[in-house]
Coordinates of C-alpha atoms in Angstrom, one line a residue:
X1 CA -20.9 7.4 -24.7
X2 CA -22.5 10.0 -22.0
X3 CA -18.8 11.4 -21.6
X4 CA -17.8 11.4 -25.2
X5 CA -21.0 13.1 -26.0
X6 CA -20.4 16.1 -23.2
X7 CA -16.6 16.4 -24.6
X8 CA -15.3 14.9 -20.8
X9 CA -12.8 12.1 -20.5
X10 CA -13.0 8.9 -22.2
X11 CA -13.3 6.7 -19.1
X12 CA -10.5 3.5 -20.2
X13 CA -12.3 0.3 -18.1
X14 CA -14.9 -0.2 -15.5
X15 CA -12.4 -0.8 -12.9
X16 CA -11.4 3.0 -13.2
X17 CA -14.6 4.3 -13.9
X18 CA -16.1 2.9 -10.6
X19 CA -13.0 4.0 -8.6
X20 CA -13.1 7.5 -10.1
X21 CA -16.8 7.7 -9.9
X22 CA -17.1 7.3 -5.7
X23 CA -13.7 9.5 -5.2
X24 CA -15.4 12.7 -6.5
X25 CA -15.5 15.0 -4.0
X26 CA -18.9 16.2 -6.1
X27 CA -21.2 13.5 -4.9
X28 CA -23.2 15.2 -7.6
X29 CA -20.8 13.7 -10.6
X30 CA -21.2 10.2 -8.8
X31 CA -24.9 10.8 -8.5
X32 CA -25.1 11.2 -12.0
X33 CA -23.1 8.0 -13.0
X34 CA -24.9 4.3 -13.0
X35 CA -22.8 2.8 -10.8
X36 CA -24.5 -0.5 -9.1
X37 CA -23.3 -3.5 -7.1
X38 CA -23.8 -6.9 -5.9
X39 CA -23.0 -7.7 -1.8
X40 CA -20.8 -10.7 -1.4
X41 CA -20.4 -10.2 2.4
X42 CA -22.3 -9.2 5.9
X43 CA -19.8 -7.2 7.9
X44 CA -21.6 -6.1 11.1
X45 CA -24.9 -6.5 12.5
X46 CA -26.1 -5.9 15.2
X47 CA -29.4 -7.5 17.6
X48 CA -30.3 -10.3 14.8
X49 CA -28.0 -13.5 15.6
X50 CA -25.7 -14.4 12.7
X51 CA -26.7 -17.3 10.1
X52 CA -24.5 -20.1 10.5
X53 CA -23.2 -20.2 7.0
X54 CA -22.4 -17.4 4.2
X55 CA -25.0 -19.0 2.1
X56 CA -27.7 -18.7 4.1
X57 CA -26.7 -14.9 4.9
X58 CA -26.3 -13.8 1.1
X59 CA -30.2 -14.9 1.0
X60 CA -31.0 -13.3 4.0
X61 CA -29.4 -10.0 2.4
X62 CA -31.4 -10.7 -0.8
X63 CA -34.3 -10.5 1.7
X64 CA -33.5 -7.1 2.9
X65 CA -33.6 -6.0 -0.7
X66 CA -30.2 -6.0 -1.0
X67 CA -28.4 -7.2 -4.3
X68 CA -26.6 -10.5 -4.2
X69 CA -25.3 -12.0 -7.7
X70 CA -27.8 -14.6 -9.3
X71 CA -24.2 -16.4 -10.3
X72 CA -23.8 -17.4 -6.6
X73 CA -23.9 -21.1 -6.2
X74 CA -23.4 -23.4 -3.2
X75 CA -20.8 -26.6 -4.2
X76 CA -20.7 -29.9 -2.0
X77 CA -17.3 -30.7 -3.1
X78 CA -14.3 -29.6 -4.9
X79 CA -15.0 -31.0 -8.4
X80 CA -18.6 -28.9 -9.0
X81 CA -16.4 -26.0 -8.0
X82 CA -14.0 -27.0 -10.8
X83 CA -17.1 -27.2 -13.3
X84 CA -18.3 -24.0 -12.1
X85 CA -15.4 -22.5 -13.0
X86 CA -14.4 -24.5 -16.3
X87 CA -18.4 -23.3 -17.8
X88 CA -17.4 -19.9 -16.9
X89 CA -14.2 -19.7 -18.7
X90 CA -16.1 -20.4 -21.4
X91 CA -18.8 -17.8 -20.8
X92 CA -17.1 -14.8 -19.0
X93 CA -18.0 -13.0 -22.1
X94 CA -21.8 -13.3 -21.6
X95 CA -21.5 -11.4 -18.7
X96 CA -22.6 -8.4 -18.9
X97 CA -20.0 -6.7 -16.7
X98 CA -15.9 -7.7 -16.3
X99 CA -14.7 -10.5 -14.1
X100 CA -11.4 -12.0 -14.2
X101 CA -12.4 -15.4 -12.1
X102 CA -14.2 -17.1 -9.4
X103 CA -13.5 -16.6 -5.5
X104 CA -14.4 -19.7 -3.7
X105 CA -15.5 -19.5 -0.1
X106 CA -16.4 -21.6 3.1
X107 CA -19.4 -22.0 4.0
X108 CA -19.6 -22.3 7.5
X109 CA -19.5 -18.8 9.7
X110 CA -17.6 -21.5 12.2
X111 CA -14.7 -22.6 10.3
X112 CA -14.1 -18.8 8.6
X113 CA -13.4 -17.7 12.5
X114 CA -11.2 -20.7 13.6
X115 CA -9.0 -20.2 9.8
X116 CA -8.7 -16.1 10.6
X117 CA -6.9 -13.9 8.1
X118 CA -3.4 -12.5 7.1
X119 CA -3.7 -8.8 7.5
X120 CA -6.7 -8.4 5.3
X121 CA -6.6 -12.1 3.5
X122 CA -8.6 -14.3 4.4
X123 CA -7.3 -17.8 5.0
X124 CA -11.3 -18.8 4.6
X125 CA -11.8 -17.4 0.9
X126 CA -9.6 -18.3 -2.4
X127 CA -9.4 -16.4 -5.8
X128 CA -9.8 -18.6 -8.9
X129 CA -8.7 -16.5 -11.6
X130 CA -9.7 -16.8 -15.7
X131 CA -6.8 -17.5 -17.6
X132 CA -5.7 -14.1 -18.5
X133 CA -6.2 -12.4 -22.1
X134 CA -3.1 -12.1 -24.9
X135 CA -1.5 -10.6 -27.2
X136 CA 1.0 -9.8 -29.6
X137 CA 3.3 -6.8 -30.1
X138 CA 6.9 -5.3 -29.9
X139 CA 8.8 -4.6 -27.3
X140 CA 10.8 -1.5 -28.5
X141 CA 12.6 -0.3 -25.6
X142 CA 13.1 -1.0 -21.8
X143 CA 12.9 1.6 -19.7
X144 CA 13.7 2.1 -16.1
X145 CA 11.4 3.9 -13.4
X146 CA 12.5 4.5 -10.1
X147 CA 10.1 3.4 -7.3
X148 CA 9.3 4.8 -4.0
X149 CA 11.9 3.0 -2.3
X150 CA 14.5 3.8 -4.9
X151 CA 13.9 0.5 -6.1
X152 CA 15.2 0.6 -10.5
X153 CA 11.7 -1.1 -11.9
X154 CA 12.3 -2.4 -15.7
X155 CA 9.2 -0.9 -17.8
X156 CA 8.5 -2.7 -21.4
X157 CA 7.7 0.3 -24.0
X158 CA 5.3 -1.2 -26.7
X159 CA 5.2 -0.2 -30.4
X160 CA 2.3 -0.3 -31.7
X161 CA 0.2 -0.4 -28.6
X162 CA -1.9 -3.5 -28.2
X163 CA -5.6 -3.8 -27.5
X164 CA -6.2 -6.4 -24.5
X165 CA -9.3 -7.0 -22.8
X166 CA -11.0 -3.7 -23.3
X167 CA -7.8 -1.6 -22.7
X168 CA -5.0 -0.7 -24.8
X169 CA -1.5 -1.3 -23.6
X170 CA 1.7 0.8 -24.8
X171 CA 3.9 -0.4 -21.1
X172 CA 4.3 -3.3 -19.5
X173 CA 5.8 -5.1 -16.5
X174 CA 8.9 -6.8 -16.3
X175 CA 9.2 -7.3 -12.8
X176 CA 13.3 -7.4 -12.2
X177 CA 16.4 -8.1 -14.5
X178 CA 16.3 -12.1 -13.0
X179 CA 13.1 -12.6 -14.7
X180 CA 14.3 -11.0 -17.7
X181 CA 17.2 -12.9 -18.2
X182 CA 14.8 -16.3 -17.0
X183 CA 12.3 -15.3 -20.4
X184 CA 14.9 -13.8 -22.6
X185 CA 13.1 -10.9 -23.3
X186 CA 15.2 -8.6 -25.3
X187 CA 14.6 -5.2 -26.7
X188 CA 13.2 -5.3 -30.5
X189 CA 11.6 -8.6 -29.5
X190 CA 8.0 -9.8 -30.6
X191 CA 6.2 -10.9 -27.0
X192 CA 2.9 -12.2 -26.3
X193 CA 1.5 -9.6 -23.4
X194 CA -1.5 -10.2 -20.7
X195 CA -3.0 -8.5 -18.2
X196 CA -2.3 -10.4 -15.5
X197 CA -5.8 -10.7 -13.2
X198 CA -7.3 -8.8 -16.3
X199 CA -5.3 -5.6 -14.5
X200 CA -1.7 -5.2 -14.5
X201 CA -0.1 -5.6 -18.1
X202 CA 2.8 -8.7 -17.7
X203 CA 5.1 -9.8 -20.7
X204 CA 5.1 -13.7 -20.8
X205 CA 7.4 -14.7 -23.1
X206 CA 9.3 -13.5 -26.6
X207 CA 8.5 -15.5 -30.1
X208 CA 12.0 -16.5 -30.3
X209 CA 11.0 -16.9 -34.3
X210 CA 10.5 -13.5 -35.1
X211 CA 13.6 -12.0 -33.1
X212 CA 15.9 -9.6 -35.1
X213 CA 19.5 -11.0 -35.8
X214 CA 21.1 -8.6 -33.9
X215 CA 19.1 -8.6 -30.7
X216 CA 21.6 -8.4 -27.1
X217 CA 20.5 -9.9 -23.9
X218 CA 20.0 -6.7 -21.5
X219 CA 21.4 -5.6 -18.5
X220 CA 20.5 -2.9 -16.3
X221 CA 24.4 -2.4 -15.0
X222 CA 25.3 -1.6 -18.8
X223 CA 21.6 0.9 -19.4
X224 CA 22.8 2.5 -16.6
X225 CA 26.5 2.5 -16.8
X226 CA 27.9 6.3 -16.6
X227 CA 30.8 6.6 -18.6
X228 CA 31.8 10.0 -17.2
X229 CA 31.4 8.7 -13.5
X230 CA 32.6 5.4 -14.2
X231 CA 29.8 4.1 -12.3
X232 CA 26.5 2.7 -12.6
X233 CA 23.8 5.5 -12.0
X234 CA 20.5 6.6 -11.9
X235 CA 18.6 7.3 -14.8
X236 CA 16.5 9.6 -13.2
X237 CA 19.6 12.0 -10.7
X238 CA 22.8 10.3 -11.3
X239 CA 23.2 9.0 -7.9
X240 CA 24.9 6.2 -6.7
X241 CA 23.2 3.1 -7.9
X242 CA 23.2 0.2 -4.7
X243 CA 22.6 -3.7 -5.5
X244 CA 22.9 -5.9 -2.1
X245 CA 24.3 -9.4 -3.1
X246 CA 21.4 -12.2 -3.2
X247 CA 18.9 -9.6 -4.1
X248 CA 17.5 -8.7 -7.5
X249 CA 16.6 -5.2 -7.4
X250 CA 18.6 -2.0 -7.8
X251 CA 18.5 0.9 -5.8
X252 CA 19.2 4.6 -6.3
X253 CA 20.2 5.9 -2.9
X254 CA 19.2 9.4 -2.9
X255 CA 16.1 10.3 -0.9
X256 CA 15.7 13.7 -2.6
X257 CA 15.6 11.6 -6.0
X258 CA 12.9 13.9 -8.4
X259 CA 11.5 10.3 -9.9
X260 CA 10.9 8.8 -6.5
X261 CA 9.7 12.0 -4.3
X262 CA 6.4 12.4 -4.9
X263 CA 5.8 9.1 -4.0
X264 CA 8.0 9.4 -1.3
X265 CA 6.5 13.0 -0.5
X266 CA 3.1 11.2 0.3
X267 CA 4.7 8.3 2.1
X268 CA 6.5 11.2 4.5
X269 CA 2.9 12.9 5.1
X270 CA 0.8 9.9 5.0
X271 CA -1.2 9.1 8.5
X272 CA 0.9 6.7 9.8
X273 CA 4.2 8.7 9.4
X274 CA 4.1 12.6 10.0
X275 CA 0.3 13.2 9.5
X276 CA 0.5 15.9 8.0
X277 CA -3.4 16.8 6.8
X278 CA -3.3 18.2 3.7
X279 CA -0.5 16.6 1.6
X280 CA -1.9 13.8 -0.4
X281 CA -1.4 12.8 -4.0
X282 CA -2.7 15.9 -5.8
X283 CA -0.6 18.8 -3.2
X284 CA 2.2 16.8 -3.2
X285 CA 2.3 17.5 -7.2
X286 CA 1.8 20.9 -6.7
X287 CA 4.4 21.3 -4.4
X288 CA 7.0 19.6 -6.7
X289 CA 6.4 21.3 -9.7
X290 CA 5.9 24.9 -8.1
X291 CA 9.5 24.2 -6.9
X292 CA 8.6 24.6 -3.3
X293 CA 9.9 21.7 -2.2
X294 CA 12.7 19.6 -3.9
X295 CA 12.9 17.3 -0.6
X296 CA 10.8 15.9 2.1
X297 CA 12.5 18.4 4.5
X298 CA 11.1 21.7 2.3
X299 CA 7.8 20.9 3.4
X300 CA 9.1 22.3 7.1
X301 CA 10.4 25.4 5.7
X302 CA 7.0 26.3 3.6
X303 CA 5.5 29.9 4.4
X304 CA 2.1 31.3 4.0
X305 CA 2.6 33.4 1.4
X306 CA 4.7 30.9 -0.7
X307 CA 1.2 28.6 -0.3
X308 CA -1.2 31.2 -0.7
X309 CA 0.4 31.7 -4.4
X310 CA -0.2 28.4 -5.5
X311 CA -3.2 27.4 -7.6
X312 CA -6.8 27.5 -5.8
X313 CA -4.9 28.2 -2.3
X314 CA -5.9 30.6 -0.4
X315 CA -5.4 32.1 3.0
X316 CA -7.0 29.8 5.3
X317 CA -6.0 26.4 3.6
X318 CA -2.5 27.7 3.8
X319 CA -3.0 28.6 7.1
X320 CA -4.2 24.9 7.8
X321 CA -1.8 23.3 5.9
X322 CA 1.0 25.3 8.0
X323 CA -0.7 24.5 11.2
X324 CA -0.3 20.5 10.3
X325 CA 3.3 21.0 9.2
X326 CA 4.0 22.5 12.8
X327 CA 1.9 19.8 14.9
X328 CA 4.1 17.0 12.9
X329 CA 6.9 18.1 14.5
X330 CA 6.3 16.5 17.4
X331 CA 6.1 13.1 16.2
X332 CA 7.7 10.4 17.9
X333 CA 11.1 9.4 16.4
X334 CA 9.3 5.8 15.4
X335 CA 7.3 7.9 13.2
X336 CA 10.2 9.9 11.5
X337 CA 12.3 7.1 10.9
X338 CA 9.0 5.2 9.0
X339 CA 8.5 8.7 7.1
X340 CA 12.0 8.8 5.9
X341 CA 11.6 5.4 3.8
X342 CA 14.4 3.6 5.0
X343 CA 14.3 0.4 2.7
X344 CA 13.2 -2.4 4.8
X345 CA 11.6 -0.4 7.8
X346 CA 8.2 -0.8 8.7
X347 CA 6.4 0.8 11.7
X348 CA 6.6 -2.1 14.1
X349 CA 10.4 -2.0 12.7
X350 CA 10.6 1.6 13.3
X351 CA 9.4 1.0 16.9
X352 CA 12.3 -1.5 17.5
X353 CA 15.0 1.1 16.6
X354 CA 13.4 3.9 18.6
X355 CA 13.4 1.8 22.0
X356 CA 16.8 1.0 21.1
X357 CA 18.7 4.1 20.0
X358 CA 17.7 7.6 21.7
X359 CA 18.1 9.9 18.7
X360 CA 18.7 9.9 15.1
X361 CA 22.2 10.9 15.8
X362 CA 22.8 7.7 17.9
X363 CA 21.0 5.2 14.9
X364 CA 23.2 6.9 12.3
X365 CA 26.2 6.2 14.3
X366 CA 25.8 3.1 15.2
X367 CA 28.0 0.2 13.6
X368 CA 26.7 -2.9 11.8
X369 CA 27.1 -5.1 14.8
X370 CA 25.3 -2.6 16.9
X371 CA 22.2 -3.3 14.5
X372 CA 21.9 -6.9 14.2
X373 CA 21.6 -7.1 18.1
X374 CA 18.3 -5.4 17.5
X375 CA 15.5 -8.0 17.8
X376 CA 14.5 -9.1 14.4
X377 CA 17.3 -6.8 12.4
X378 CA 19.4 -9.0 10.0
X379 CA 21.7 -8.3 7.4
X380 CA 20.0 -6.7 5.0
X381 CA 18.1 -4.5 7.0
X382 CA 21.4 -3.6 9.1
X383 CA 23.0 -3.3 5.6
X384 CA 20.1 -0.7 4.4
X385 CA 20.1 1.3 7.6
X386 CA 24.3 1.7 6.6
X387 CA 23.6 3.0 3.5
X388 CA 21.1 5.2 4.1
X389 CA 22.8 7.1 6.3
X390 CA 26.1 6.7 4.1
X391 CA 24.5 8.9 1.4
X392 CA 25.0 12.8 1.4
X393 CA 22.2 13.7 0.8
X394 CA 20.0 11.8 3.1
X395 CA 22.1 13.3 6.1
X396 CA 21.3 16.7 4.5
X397 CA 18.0 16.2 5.0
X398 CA 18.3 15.2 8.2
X399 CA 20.2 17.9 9.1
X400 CA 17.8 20.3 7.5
X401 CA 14.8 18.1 9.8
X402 CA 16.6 19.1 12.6
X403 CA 17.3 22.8 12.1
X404 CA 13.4 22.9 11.4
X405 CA 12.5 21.7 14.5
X406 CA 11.4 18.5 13.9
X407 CA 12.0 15.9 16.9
X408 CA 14.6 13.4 16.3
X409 CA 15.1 12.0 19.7
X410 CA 13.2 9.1 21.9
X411 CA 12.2 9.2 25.4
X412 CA 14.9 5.7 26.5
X413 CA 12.5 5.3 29.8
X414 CA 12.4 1.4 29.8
X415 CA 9.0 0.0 29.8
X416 CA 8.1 -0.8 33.2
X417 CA 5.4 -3.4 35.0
X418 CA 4.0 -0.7 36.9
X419 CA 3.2 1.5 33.5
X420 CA -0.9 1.6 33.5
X421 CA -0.9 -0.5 30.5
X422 CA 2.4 -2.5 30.7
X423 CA 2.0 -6.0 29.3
X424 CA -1.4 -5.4 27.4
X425 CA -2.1 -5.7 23.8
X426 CA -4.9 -3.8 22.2
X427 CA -6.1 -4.0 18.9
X428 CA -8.7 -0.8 17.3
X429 CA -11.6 -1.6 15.1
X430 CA -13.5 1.1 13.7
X431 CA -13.6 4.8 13.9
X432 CA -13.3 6.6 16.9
X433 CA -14.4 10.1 17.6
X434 CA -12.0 11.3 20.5
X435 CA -8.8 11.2 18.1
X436 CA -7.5 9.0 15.0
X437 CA -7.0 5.4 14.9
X438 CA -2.7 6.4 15.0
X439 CA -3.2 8.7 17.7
X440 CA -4.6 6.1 20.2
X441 CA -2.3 3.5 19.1
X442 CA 0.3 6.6 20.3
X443 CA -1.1 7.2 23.2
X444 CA -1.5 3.2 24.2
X445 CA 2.4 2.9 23.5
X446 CA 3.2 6.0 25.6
X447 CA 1.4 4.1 28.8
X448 CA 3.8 1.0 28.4
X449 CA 0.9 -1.2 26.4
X450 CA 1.3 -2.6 22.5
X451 CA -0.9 -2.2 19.6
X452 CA -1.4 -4.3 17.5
X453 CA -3.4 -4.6 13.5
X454 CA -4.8 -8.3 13.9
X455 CA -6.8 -10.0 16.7
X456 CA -5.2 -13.1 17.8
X457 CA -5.2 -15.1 21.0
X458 CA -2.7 -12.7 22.4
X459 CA -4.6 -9.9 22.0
X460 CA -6.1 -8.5 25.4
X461 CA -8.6 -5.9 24.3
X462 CA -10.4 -5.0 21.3
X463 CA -11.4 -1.4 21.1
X464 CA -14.6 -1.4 18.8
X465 CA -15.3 2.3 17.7
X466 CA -18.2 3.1 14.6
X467 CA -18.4 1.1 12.3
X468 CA -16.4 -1.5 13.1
X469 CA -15.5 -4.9 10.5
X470 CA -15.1 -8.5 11.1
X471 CA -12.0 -8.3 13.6
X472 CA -15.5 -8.1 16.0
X473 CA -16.3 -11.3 14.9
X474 CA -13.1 -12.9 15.3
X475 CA -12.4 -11.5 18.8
X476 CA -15.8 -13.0 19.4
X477 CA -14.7 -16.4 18.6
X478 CA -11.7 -16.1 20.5
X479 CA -13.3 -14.6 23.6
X480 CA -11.0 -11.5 23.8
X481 CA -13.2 -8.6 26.0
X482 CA -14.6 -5.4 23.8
X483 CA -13.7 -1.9 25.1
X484 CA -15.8 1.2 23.6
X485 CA -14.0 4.6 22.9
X486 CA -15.1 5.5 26.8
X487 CA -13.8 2.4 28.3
X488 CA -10.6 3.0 26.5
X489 CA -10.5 7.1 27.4
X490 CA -10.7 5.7 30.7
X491 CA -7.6 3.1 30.4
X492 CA -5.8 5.8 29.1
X493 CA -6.9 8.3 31.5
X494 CA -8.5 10.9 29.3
X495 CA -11.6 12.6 29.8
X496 CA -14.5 11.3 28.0
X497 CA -16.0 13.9 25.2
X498 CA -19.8 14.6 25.5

């Protein structure tokens, strides 16, 4: 009402509205906005031992005037948890805030240790979802967006727009063509529609009674077909369109593809690829529609006065952002072939292919069964690294990297025992003050040791910088030793910064 009242945006759930409200870069807007919260979890604490159970923490945080939900409750067995959850179903709508279901935890600190996480899922805490909100409406077209990865990513286009949950819906997921062939969904269809975790909007089924006479099942292969190139082809550049036998998704093959770049813009600059400072969501868009930069390898050929006529750029951010660009170039070639978004390559896969093959030359080169003798490298990822480098207009690019500059080679010194930290895995928590997070993973690989995201019993060190999270806790349990930022700059052989 506040917002409607001022003429500003019409904020469209709480979800967004909280998100939106901490990202200003105004903490005066976010000052101004009621935002409150409830604390579900302790994640550090120092000189007060831990309770022994999350129950008896959350009321020791209510103690310290923190605010812990009055909704918490403590079940002996599975079937009060069940009737915990069955009453709220049928009361989510006295709340006076949005939930979309219940997450049930253990209870003792003991057995959350010994269980661990996945990345950052917890093995120790499930979510019990509501069943989700529906609705009915057509489906009057499919569309297809291209993804990041070039995946082809069937949108449902609904007609009239339908009201679910608080938020009105006019696209909708359809996941792949397998799962539109397993519903029937057809375009011109009635569907029931959800938001599936009261978030993403999902097309369930179609009401095969309402469907017009003259409905066809769809295909992507025929939406797509080019008649003049007698090929499938993107709908967004026309390239080549590549499907790998056993997989459901479609691929356009063009890196430089306008529908997929500025994803793939961000993914090139983001901090654990090139690092470039500077060239996040919003300068990304700028650069793209100002025409500056129509591939990832532009950004390399950028000059100051080129930046310094965009919108609110002036000299000195230009100057900056041109000073990142140049740093970047020295990235390690594990880093370059992450940024380029070869399907199916990760960092630690990355990593593999750079200790294997010397340059970017050598990887493009090499043949299928060169690949697959690459620890871990199967098939399809020998069958994606092929077509990457099959396609034109990715070797352009390349080409284009390396007349900027940009280093596309790999020191092939084998790892060896006598390297300082040969043989030792480390793993950072928190933020350290000497460099970033990705610069003294770098700088640990470059002495012969391994870094690594998770503690587990092969991990040798944990580095615990400010504010670190529960990986403290874990490496606690596990007895692996703690290093502070000095005790590491003195691994690694590095000064320590007063």
């Amino acid at each position: 009402a506040r917002q409607e009242a001022s003429g500003g945006k019409i904020f469209a759930n709480p979800r967004n509205a909280a998100a939106g409200s901490v990202r200003q870069l105004d903490p005066r807007i976010t000052a101004r906005r009621p935002l409150d919260m409830f604390i579900y979890h302790l994640g550090w604490m120092d000189a007060v031992p831990l309770k022994a159970t999350h129950w008896d923490t959350l009321h020791f945080l209510k103690s310290l005037g923190f605010r812990t939900n009055p909704q918490n409750r403590l079940a002996e067995n599975l079937d009060e948890v069940k009737t915990f959850y069955r009453q709220w179903v049928a009361r989510r709508d006295d709340l006076e805030y949005e939930a979309d279901g219940i997450v049930i935890k253990l209870n003792q600190h003991r057995l959350q240790n010994e269980l661990g996480s996945i990345g950052r899922e917890p093995r120790w805490a499930l979510a019990y979802k509501f069943p989700p909100v529906e609705g009915a409406t057509i489906l009057k077209e499919i569309q297809l967006n291209v993804g990041r990865t070039g995946t082809l990513n069937p949108v449902a286009i609904l007609d009239p727009p339908l009201a679910i949950g608080g938020v009105t819906v006019s696209r909708a997921s359809l996941h792949n063509q397998d799962d539109i062939h397993r519903k029937d969904i057809r375009e011109g269809d009635t569907v029931i529609v959800r938001r599936a975790g009261d978030v993403i909007p999902d097309v369930v089924r179609p009401v095969l009674s309402k469907r017009p006479p003259d409905s066809r099942e769809f295909s992507i292969l025929e939406k797509i077909f080019d008649r003049e190139k007698g090929r499938p082809a993107c709908p967004s550049c026309g390239a080549a369109v590549f499907h790998e036998e056993g997989e459901v998704m479609y691929y356009c093959t063009n890196a430089a593809c306008p529908a997929q770049l500025q994803d793939h813009l961000q993914h090139f600059a983001g901090r654990t690829a090139m690092d470039i400072r500077g060239i996040g969501e919003q300068m990304s868009l700028v650069l793209l529609n100002s025409g500056l930069v129509k591939d990832t390898s532009d950004i390399f050929y950028l000059k100051q006065e080129q930046l310094e006529s965009l919108e609110r750029m002036g000299a000195k951010s230009a100057s900056r952002l041109l000073d990142q660009i140049q740093k970047s170039k020295i990235r390690p070639l594990s880093r370059v072939l992450f940024a380029l978004g070869i399907r199916h390559i990760g960092e630690e896969m990355a990593d593999r292919l750079a200790a294997r093959f010397s340059s970017i030359d050598e990887l493009a080169a090499a043949s299928y069964a060169e690949l697959i003798t690459v620890p871990t490298i199967g098939p399809k990822i020998a069958a994606s690294i092929l077509e990457f480098f099959s396609v034109e207009r990715n070797r352009v690019i390349i080409q284009k990297l390396k007349e900027a500059g940009v280093n596309l080679k790999e020191d092939r010194l084998a790892v060896s025992e006598s390297w300082p930290l040969s043989g030792q895995e480390f793993v950072i928590t928190g933020t350290l003050q000497s460099f970033s997070r990705v610069e003294a993973e770098e700088k640990i690989k470059a002495l012969g040791g391994t870094a690594k995201g998770d503690v587990t019993k092969k991990t040798n060190y944990l580095v615990v910088g400010a504010d670190p999270g529960s990986k403290v806790a874990r490496a606690q349990a596990l007895g692996i030793p703690q290093l502070s930022e000095d005790e590491l700059l003195q691994k690694l052989g590095m000064k320590i910064l007063e």
